[in-house]
XYZ file of C-alpha atoms in Angstrom:
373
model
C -49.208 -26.955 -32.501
C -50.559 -26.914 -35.953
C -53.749 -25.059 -36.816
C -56.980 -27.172 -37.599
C -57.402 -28.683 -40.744
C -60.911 -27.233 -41.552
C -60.921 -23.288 -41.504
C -62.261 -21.889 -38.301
C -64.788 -19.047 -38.458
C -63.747 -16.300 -36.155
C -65.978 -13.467 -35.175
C -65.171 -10.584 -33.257
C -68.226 -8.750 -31.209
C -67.738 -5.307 -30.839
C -70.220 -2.438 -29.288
C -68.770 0.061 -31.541
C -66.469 0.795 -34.112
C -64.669 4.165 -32.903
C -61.109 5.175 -33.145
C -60.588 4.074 -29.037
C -58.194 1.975 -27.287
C -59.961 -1.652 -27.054
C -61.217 -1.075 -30.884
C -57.873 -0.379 -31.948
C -56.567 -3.600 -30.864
C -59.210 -5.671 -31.994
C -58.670 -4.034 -35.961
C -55.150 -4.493 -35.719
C -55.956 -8.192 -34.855
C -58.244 -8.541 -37.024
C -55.931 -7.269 -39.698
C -53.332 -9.496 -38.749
C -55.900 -12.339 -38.636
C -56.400 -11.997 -42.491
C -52.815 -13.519 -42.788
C -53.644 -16.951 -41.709
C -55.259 -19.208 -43.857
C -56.884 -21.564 -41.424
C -58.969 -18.828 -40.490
C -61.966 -16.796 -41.570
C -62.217 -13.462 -39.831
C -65.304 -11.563 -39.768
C -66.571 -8.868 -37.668
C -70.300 -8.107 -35.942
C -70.790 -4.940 -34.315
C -73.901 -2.516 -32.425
C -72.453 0.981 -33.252
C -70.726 2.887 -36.255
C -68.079 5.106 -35.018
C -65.245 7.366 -36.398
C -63.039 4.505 -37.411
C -65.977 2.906 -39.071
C -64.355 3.273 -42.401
C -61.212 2.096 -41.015
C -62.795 -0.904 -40.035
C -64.460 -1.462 -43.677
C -60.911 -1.066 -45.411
C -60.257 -4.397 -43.603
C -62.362 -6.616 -46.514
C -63.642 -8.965 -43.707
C -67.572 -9.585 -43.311
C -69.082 -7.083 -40.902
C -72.502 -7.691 -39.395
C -74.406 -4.920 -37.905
C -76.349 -5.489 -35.086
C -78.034 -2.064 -34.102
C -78.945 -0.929 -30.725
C -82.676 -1.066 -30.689
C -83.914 -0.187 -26.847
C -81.818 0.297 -23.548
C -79.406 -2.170 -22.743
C -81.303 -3.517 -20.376
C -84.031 -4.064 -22.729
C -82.185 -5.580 -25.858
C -79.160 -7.394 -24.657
C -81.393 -10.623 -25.404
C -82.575 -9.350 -28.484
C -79.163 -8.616 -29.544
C -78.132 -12.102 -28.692
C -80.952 -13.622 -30.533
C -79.733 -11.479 -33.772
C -76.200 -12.894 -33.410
C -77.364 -16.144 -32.852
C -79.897 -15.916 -35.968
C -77.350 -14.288 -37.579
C -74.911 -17.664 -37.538
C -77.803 -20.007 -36.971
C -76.459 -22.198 -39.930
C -72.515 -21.499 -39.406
C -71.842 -20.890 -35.920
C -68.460 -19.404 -35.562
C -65.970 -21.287 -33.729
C -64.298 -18.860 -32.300
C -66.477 -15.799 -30.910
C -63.879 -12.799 -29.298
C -66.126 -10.415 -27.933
C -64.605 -7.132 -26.533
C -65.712 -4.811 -23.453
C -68.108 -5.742 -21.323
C -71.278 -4.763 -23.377
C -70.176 -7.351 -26.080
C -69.115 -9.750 -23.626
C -72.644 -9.989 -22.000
C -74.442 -10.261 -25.333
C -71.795 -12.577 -26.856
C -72.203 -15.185 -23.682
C -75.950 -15.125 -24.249
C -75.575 -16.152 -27.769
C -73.260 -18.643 -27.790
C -75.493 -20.554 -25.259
C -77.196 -22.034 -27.772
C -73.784 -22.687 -29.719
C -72.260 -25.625 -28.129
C -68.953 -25.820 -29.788
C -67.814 -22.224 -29.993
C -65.001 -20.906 -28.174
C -65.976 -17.826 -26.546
C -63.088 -15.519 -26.003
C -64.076 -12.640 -23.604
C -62.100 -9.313 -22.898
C -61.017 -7.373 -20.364
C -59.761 -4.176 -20.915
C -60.152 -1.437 -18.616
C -58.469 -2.948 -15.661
C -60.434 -1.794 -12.396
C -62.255 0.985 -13.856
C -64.712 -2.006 -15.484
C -65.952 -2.367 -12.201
C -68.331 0.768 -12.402
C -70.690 -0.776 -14.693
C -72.042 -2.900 -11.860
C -75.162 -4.197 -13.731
C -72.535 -5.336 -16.377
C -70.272 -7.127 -14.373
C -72.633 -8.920 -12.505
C -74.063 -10.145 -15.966
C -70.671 -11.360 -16.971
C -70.262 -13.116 -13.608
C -73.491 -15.067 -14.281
C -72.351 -16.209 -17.699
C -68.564 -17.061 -17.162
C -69.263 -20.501 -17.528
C -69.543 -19.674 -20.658
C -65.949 -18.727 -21.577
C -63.328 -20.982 -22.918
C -60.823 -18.346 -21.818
C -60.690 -14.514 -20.991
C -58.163 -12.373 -22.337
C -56.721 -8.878 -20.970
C -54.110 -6.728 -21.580
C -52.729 -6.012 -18.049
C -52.157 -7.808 -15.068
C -54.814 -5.569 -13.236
C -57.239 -6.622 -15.564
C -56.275 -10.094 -14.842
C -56.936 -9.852 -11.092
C -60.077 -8.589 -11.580
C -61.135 -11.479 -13.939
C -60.027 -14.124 -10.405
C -61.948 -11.821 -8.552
C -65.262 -12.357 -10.501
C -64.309 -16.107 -10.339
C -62.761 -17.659 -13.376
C -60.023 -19.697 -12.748
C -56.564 -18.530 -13.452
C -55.476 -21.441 -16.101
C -58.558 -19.408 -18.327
C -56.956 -15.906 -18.062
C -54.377 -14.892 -20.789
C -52.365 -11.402 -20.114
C -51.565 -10.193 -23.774
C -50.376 -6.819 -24.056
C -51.557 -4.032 -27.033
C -49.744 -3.673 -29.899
C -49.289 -1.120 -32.147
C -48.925 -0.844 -35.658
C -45.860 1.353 -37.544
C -48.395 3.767 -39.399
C -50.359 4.404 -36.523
C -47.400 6.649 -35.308
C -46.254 7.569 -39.020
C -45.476 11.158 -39.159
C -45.195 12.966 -42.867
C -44.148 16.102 -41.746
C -40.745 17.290 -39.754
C -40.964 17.648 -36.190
C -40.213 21.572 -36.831
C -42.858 22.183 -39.438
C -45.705 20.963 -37.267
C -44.584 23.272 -34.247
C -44.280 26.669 -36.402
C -48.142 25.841 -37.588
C -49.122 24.963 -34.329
C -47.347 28.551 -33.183
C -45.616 26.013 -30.248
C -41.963 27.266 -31.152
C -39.725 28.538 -27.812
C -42.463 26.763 -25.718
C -42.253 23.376 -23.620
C -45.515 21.286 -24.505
C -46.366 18.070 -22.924
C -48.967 16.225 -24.712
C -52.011 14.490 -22.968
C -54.521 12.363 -24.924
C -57.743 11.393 -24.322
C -61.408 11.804 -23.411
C -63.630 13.378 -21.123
C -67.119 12.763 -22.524
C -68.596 11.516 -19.521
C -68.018 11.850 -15.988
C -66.595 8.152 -15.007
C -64.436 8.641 -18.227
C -63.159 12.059 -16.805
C -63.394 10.172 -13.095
C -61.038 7.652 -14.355
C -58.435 9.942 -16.222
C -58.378 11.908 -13.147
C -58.596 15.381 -14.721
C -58.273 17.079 -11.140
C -54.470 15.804 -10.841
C -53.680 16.435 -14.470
C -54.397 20.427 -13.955
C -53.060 20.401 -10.389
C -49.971 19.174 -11.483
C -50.237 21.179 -14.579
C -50.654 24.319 -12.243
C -47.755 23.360 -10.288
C -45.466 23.196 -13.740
C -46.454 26.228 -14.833
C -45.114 28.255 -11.511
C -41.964 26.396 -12.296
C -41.726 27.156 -15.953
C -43.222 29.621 -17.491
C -43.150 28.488 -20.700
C -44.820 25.192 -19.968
C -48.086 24.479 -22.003
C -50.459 21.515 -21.725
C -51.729 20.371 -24.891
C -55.073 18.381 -24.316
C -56.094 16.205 -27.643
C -59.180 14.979 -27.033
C -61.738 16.477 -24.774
C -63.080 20.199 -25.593
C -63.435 23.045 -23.158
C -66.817 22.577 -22.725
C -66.501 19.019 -22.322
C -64.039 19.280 -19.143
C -66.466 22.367 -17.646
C -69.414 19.941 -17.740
C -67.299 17.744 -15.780
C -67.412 20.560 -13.128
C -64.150 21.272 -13.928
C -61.803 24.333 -14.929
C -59.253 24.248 -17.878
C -55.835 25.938 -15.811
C -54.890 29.128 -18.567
C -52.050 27.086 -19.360
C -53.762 24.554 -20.837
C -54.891 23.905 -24.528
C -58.025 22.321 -25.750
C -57.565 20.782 -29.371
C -60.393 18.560 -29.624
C -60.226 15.156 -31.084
C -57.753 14.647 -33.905
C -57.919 12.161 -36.371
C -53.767 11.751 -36.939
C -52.852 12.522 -32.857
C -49.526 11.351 -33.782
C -48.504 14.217 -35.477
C -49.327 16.262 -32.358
C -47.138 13.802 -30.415
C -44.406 14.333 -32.579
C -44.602 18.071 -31.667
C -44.705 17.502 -28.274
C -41.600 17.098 -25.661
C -43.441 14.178 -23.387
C -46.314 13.033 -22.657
C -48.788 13.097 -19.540
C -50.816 10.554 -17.950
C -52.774 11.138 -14.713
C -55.261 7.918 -14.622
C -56.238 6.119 -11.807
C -56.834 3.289 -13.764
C -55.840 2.317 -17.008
C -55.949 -1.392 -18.806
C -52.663 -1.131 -20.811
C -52.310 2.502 -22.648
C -52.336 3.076 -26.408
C -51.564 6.519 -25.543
C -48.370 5.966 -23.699
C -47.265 3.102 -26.448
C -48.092 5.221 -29.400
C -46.122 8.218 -27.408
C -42.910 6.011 -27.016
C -42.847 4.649 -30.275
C -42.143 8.276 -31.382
C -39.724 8.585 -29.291
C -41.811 10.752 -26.787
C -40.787 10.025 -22.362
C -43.590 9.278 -20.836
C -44.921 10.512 -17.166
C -47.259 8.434 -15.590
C -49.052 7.402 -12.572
C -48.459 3.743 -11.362
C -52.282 2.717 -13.223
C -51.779 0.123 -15.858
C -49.857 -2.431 -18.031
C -48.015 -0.058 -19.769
C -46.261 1.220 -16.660
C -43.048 -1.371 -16.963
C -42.708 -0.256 -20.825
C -42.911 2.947 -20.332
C -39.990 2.710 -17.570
C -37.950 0.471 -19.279
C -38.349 3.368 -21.901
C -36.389 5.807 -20.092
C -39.801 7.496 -18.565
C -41.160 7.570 -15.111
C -43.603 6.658 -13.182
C -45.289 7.674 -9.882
C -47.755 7.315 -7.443
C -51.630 7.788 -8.047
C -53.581 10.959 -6.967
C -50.361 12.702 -6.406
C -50.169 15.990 -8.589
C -46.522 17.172 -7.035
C -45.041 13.686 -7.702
C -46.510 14.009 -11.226
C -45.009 17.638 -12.250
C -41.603 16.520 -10.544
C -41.747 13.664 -12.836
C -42.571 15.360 -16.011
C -39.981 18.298 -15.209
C -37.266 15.915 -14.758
C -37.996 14.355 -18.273
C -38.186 17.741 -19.920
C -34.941 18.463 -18.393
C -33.004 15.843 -18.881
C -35.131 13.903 -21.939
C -33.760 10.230 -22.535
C -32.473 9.852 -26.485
C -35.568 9.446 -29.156
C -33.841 6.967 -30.675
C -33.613 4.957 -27.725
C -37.102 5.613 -26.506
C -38.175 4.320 -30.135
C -35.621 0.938 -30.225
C -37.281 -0.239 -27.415
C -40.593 0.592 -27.157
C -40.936 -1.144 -31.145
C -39.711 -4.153 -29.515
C -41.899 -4.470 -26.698
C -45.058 -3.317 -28.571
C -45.347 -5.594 -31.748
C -48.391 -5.715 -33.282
C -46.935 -9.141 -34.898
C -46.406 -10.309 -30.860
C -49.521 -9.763 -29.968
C -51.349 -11.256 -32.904
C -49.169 -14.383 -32.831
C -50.039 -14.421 -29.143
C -53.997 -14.554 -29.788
C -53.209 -16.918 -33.065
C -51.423 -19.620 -30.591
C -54.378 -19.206 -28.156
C -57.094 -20.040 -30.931
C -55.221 -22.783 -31.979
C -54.793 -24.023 -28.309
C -58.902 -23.812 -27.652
C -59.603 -25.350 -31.160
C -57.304 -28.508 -30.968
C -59.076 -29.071 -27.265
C -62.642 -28.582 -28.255
């Protein structure tokens, strides 16, 4: 289908502009949006975060809408700011992203009456303990011209809360070459880190509140981390991300074996370092974590909790049941015994996580909704 012969302005809603998952994908699509002509990207967001200046390097329009009271007690007021904000050039696409941006996006565009909204769903199941949020999304889905989300979990959930099935897109992440560009040799990085002679398996993310902790499932990452470390004593759990007094105020204790490094602005290098990687979730959407770990070449032990799961098996890594710490350190032993071929693990994890796939895939969906409207 050929794109529309006026350009289309396309705004992406985002609550904030941190170096995370769902706001990775969106600047990689927005980045890749830049490319076509038909289009005019631009970017409104509530919060500035760590990749803020990431997000600026970009050269599209950003609009910030700030936070001014409680959720609860601004999500209209940050609807009529959008809405003011386009009053004379509505966009005609509007892709809002997590839940917060959804609600607020859907509230605007009500007075818009031919945008496109595009909502998002990212988090798979775990979305569904922000209550109050998902009921306000139910409300508005009659709103959306289509819902996008990058696992199959994710779409399920979206049926659940009542839009129809021919509105859901499943479009998985992708990720960029220099997000897992590595300037230093594999060696160097483990004789700083003082990781030489040792087994380290990598796990990345955050713990900096308790349904965030809840969802990675600390408790089975250090149980099976326990159980790893009576069966090799050289094991060590390398923890990017989360601080030590971040996991205690979780209620939880960091096992001796384990090492807090904080959050890292280049994790890949870490990765690199690394001999797998660990993930313990109960619930994930599709994991930037587990991609970004594969495209260096990294196995990957996981429990069954997202849309990465077939990549990372078709990757040469495993996967195993939820809320099962044994099944977890078998898993992760077997990979550091018998580790599949980096090369291999990199071949086809590139292929399966194109950031040029999953752009074209949003590109041809934008067309689709404009050519209808």
């Amino acid at each position: 289908m050929a794109p529309p012969a006026a350009r289309a302005r396309c705004v992406h809603l985002l609550p904030d502009t941190h170096d995370a998952g769902a706001e990775n994908q969106a600047r990689y699509l927005l980045s890749a949006l830049r490319e076509h002509d038909w289009l005019e990207p631009e970017l409104a967001y509530f919060g500035a975060g760590r990749a803020h200046g990431k997000f600026e390097e970009l050269g599209v329009p950003m609009l910030h809408l700030p936070r001014l009271r409680r959720f609860r007690f601004d999500a209209y007021g940050r609807a009529r700011r959008l809405r003011r904000a386009f009053r004379d050039s509505p966009p005609a696409i509007l892709h809002t992203w997590l839940l917060e941006a959804n609600v607020v996006g859907l509230l605007a565009a009500r007075a818009w009456s031919r945008t496109c909204v595009v909502i998002t769903q990212r988090g798979s199941r775990n979305e569904l303990d922000y209550a109050g949020l998902v009921r306000l999304q139910r409300l508005l889905l009659g709103g959306v011209a289509h819902a996008v989300s990058n696992s199959d979990g994710g779409a399920e959930v979206l049926r659940e809360q009542g839009l129809p099935a021919d509105r859901i897109s499943v479009i998985s992440n992708g990720i960029p070459a220099e997000r897992v560009q590595v300037d230093r040799s594999r060696k160097a990085i483990r004789d700083e880190l003082g990781w030489s002679g040792q087994e380290i398996v990598a796990w990345v993310g955050r713990a900096n509140d308790l349904e965030t902790a809840r969802h990675k499932d600390l408790r089975t990452l250090f149980a099976a981390t326990e159980s790893l470390n009576r069966r090799r004593p050289g094991f060590r759990l390398a923890m990017v991300g989360p601080t030590v007094e971040e996991i205690e105020a979780r209620g939880l204790q960091v096992p001796e074996s384990a090492l807090t490094l904080g959050w890292r602005a280049r994790p890949a290098e870490l990765l690199e370092a690394a001999d797998a990687v660990i993930i313990s979730s109960l619930h994930e959407g599709n994991s930037n974590v587990a991609g970004e770990a594969l495209l260096l070449g990294l196995p990957v032990a996981t429990t069954d909790c997202g849309g990465h799961c077939e990549t990372v098996r078709r990757c040469g890594g495993l996967v195993v049941p939820r809320r099962d710490p044994e099944a977890l350190a078998a898993a992760t032993a077997r990979l550091l015994d018998r580790p599949p071929e980096r090369a291999a693990v990199r071949a086809a994890a590139s292929e399966r996580l194109s950031v040029d796939r999953m752009a074209t895939a949003h590109v041809d969906l934008y067309r689709r909704l404009l050519g209808g409207s």
